[in-house]
CSV table of C-alpha atoms in Angstrom, one decimal:
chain,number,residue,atom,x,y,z
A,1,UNK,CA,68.2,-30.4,-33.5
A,2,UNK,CA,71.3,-30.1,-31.2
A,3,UNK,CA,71.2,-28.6,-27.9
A,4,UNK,CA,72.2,-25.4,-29.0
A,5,UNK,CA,68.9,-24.8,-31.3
A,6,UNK,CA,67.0,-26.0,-28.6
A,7,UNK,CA,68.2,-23.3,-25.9
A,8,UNK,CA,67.9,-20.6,-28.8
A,9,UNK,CA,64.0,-22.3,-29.2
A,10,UNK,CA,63.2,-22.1,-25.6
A,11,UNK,CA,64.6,-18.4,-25.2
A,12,UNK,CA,62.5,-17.0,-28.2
A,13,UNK,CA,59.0,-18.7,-26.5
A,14,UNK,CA,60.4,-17.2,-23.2
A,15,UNK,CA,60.7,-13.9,-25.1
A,16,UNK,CA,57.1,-14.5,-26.7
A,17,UNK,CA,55.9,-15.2,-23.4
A,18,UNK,CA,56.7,-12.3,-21.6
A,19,UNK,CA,56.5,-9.9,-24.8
A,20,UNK,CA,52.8,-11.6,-24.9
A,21,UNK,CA,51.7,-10.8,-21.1
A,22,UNK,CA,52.9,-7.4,-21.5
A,23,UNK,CA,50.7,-7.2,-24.3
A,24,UNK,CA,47.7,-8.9,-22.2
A,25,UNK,CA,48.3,-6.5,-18.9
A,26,UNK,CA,48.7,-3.3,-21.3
A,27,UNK,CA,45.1,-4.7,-22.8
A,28,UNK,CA,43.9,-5.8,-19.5
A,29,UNK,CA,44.7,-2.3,-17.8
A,30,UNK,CA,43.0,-0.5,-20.9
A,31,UNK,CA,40.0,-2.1,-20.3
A,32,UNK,CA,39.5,-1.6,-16.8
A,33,UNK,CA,40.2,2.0,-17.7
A,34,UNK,CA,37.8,2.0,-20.2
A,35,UNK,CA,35.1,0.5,-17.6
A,36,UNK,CA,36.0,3.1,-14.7
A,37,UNK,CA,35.3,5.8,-17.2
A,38,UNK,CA,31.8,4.3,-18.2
A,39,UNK,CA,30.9,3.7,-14.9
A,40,UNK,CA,31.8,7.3,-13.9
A,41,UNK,CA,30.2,9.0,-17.1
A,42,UNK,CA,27.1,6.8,-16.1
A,43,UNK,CA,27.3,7.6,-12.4
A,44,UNK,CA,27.7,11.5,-13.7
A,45,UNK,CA,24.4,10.7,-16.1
A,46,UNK,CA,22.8,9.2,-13.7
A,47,UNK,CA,23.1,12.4,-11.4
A,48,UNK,CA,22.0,15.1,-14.4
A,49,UNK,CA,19.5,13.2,-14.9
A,50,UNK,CA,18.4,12.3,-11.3
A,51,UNK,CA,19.3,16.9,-11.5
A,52,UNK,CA,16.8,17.2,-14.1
A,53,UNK,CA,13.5,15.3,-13.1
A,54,UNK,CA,13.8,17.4,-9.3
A,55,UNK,CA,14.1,20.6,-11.4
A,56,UNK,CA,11.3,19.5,-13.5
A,57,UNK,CA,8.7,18.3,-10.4
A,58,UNK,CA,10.1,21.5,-8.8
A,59,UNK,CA,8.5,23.4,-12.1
A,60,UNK,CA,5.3,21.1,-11.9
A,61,UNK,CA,4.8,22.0,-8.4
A,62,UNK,CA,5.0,25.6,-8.9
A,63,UNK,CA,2.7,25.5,-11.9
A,64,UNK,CA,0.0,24.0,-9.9
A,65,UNK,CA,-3.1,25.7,-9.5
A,66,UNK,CA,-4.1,23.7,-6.4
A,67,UNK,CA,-0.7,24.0,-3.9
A,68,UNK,CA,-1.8,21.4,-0.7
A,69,UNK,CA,-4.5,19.4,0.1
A,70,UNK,CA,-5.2,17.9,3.5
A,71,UNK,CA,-7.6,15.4,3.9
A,72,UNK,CA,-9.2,14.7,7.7
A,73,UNK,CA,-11.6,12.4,9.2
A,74,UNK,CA,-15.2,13.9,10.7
A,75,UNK,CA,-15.8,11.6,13.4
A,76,UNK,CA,-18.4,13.4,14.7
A,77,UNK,CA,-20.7,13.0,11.3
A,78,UNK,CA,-20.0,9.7,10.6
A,79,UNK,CA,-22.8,7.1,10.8
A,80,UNK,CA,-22.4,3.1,10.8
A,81,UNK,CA,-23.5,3.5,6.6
A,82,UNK,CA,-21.7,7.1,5.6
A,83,UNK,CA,-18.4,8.7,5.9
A,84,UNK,CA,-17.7,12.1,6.3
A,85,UNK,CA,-14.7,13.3,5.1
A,86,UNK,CA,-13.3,17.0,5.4
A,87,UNK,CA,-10.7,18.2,2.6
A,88,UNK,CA,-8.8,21.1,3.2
A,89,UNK,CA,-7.0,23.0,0.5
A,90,UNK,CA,-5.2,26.3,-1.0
A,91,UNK,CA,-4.6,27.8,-4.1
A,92,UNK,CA,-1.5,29.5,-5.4
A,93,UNK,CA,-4.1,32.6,-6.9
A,94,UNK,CA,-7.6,32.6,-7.0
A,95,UNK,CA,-9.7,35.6,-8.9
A,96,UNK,CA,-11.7,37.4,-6.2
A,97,UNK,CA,-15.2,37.1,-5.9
A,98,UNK,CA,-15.0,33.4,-7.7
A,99,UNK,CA,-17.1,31.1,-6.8
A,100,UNK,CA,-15.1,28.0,-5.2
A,101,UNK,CA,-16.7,24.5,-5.5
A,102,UNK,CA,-15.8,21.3,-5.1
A,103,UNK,CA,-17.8,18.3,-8.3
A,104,UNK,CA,-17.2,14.8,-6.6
A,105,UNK,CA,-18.9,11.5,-8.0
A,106,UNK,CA,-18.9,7.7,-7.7
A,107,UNK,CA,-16.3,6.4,-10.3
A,108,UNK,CA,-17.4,7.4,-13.7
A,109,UNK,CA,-20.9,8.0,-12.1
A,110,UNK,CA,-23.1,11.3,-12.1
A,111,UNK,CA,-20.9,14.7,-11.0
A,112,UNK,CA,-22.3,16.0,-7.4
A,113,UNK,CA,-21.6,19.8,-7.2
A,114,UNK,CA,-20.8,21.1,-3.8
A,115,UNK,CA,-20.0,24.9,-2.8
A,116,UNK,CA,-16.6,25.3,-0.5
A,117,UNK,CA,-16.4,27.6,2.3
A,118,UNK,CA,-13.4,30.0,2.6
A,119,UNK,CA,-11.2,30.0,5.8
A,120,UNK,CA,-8.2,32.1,4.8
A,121,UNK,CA,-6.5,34.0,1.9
A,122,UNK,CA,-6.7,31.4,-1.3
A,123,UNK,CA,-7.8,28.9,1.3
A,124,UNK,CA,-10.9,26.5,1.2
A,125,UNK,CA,-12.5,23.2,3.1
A,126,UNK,CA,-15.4,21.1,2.0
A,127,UNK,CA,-16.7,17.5,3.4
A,128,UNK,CA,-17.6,14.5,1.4
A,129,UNK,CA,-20.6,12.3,2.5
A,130,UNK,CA,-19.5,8.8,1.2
A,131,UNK,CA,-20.2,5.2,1.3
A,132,UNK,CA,-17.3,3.2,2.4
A,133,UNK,CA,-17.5,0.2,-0.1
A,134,UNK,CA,-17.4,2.3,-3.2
A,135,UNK,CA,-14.6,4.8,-5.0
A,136,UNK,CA,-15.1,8.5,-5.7
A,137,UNK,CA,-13.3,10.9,-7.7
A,138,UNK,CA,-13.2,14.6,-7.3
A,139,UNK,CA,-12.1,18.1,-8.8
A,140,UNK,CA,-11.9,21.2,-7.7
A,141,UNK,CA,-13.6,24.4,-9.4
A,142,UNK,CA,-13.9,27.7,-9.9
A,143,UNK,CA,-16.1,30.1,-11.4
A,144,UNK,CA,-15.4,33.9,-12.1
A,145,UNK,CA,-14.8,35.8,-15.7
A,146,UNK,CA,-13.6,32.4,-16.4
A,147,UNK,CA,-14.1,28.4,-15.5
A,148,UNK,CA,-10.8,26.8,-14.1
A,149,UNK,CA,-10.5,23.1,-12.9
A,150,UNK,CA,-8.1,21.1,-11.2
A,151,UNK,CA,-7.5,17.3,-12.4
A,152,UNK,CA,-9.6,14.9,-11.5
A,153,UNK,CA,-8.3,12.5,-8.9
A,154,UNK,CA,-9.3,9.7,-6.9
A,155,UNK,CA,-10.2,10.4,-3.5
A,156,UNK,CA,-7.7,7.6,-1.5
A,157,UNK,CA,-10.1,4.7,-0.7
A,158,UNK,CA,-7.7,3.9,2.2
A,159,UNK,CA,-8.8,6.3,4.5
A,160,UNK,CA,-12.3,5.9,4.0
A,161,UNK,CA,-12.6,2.2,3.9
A,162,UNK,CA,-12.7,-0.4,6.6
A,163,UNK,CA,-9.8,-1.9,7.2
A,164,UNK,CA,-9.5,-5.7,6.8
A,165,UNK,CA,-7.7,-7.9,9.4
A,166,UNK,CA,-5.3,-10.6,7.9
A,167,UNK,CA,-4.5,-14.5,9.2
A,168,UNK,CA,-1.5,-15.4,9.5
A,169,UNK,CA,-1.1,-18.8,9.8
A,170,UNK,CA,2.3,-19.8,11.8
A,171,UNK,CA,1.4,-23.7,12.3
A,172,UNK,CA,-1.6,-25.9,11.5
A,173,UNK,CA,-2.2,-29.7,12.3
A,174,UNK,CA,-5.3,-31.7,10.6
A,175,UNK,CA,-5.7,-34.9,10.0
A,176,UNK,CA,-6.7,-36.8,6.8
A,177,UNK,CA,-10.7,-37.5,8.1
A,178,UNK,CA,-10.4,-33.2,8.5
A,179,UNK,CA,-9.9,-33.3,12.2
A,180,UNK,CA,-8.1,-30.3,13.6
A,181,UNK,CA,-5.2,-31.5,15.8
A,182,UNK,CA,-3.3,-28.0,16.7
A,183,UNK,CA,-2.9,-24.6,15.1
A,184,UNK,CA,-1.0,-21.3,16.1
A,185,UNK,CA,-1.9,-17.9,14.3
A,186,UNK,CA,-1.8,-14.3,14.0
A,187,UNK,CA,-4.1,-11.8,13.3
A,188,UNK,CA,-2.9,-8.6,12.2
A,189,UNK,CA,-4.3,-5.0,11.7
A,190,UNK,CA,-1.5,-3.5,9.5
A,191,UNK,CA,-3.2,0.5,9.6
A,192,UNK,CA,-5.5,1.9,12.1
A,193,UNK,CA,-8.4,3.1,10.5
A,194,UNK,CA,-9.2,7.1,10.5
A,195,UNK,CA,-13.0,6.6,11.7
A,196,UNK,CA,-13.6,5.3,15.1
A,197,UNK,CA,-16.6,3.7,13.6
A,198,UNK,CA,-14.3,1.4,11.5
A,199,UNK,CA,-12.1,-0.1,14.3
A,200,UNK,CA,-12.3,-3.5,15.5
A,201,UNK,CA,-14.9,-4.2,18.5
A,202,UNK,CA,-13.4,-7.8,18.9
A,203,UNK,CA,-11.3,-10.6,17.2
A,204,UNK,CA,-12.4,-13.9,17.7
A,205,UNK,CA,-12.1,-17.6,16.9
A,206,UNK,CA,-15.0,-19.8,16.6
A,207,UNK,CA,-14.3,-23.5,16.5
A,208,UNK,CA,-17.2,-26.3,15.2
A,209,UNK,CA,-17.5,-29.1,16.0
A,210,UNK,CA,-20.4,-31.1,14.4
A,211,UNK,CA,-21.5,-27.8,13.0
A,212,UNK,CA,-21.7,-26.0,16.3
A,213,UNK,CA,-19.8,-23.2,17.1
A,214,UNK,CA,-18.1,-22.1,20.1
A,215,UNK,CA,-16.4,-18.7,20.5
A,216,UNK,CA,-13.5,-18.0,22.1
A,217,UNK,CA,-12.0,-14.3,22.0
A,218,UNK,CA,-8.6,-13.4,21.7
A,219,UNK,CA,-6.6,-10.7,23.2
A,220,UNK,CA,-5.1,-7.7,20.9
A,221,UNK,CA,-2.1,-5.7,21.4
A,222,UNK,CA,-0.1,-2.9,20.2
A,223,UNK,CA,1.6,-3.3,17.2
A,224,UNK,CA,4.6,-0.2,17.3
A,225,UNK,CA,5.8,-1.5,13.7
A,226,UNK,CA,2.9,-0.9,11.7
A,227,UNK,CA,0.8,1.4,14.5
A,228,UNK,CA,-2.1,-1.1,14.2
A,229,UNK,CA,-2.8,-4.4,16.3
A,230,UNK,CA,-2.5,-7.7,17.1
A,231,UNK,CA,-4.0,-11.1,18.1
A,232,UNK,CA,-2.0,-14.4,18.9
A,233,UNK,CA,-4.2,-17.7,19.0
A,234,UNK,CA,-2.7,-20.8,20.1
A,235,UNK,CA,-4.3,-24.4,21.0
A,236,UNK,CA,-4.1,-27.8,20.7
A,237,UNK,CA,-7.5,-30.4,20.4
A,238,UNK,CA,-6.5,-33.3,21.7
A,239,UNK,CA,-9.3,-33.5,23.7
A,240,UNK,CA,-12.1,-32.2,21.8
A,241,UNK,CA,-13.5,-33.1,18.2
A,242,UNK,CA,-12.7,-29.9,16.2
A,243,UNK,CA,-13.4,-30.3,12.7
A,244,UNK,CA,-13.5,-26.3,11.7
A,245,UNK,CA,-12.6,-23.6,12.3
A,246,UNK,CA,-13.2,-19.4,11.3
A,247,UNK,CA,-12.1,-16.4,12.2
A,248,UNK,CA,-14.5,-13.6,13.3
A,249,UNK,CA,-13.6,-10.2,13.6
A,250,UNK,CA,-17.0,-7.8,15.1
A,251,UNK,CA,-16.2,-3.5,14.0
A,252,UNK,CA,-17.9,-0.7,16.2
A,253,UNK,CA,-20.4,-0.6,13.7
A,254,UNK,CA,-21.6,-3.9,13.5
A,255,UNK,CA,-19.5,-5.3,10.1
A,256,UNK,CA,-18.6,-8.4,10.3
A,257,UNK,CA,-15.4,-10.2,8.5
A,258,UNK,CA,-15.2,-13.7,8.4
A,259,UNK,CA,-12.1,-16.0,7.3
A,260,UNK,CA,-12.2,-19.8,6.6
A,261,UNK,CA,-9.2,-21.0,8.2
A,262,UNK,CA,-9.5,-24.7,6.8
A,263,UNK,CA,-9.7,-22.9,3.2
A,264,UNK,CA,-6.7,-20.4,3.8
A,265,UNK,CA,-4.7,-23.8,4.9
A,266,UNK,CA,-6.0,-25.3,1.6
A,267,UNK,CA,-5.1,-22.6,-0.6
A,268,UNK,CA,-8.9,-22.6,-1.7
A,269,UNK,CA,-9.4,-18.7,-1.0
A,270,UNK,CA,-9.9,-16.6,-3.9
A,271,UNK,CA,-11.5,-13.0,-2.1
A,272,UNK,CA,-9.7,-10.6,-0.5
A,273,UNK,CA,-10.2,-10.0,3.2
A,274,UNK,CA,-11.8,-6.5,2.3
A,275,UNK,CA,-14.6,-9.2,0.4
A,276,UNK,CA,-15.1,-11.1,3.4
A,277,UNK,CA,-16.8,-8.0,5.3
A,278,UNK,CA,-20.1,-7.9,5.3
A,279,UNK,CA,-22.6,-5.2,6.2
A,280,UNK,CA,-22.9,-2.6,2.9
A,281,UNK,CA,-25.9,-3.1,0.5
């Protein structure tokens, strides 16, 4: 092939060559068309959609027979072993001269009927007398020329149980014959609980040393991220035998919750902390 052929060779791939990236950016610019669209008919989906469910709860909300419920904490009634909860509530229409009651049981138990009293047009309030280690469910009721019911739903355990402190372990130092070197930790109450009953009396750390225990109590303070409180616990053993260590948390009414530290270090801890209170039958 003379040099001639050879220039008309390397012209026709140079042709190709361009021809073919022409061909690629014409593709390449189709498909990123075709992907802005999808992404905007998704995005517009997405929004008709997101349109529909509001317009939907918004029809939910008005169908309701039940419009608010408040629940509030009865300090006043509540004992070291029962809780007295209030619930406030109102009704979109009510027949007049109904009688308004409120049927609350243990989970699955026995229904407990309980009469409301009326404070207001279509409003109502009742109180709950419950134990704070079990769950309850309630409905509300009516009865006039006919029987109407609301759904039954839980009453929320969290604001009638105690609330649970956790550990946090931030450093720990033991070593292999189980002796406790040095260990720094915090203790944190994440919610403040709604009875005064409930709240914590004092946080503590008891370290053992042949089996005896010696108390030392911490210091809380105010914790303005999650409204609750904190302890900080800090120490080092290098001159005293410490071979365990637990933390002790006293409540107002006498519970008591107890944590293993040794076995939260060991990953041996199966229970929640709400198990490791102890006081309910």
């Amino acid at each position: 092939m003379n040099r001639k052929s050879y220039t008309i060779v390397a012209i026709m791939l140079f042709i190709g060559f361009v021809l073919f990236n022409l061909r690629l950016n014409h593709v390449t610019e189709e498909l990123r068309y075709q992907i802005e669209e999808t992404a905007a008919n998704a995005s517009f989906l997405n929004s008709e959609i997101s349109s529909l469910q509001s317009e939907i709860y918004e029809m939910k909300e008005k169908q309701k027979w039940v419009s608010s419920e408040e629940f509030e904490a009865n300090n006043e009634k509540t004992t070291g072993r029962e809780v007295s909860l209030g619930l406030k509530w109102s009704f979109r229409e009510i027949e007049k001269d109904a009688d308004v009651y409120i049927q609350y049981r243990e989970r699955n138990g026995k229904w407990i009927k309980q009469l409301a009293e009326k404070t207001g047009d279509n409003e109502y309030k009742t109180e709950f007398r419950l134990h704070p280690a079990r769950e309850y469910e309630y409905r509300i009721m009516s009865d006039g020329s006919v029987q109407r019911a609301d759904d039954i739903k839980p009453i929320p355990f969290e604001l009638y149980r105690m609330i649970a402190l956790y550990p946090e372990i931030m450093s720990f130092h033991m070593q292999e014959n189980g002796r406790i070197l040095a260990v720094e930790l915090e203790v944190w109450q994440h919610q403040k609980p709604a009875f005064d009953l409930f709240d914590v009396k004092e946080v503590a750390m008891v370290l053992y040393t042949d089996k005896k225990g010696k108390r030392v109590p911490l210091k809380g303070k105010a914790d303005t991220e999650y409204e609750g409180r904190k302890w900080h616990y800090q120490a080092d053993f290098k001159n005293e035998k410490v071979d365990g260590m637990e933390l002790e948390v006293m409540f107002q009414n006498g519970c008591i919750q107890r944590e293993n530290i040794v076995e939260i270090i060991e990953g041996n801890v199966l229970e929640e902390p709400w198990d490791k209170i102890s006081c309910w039958d």
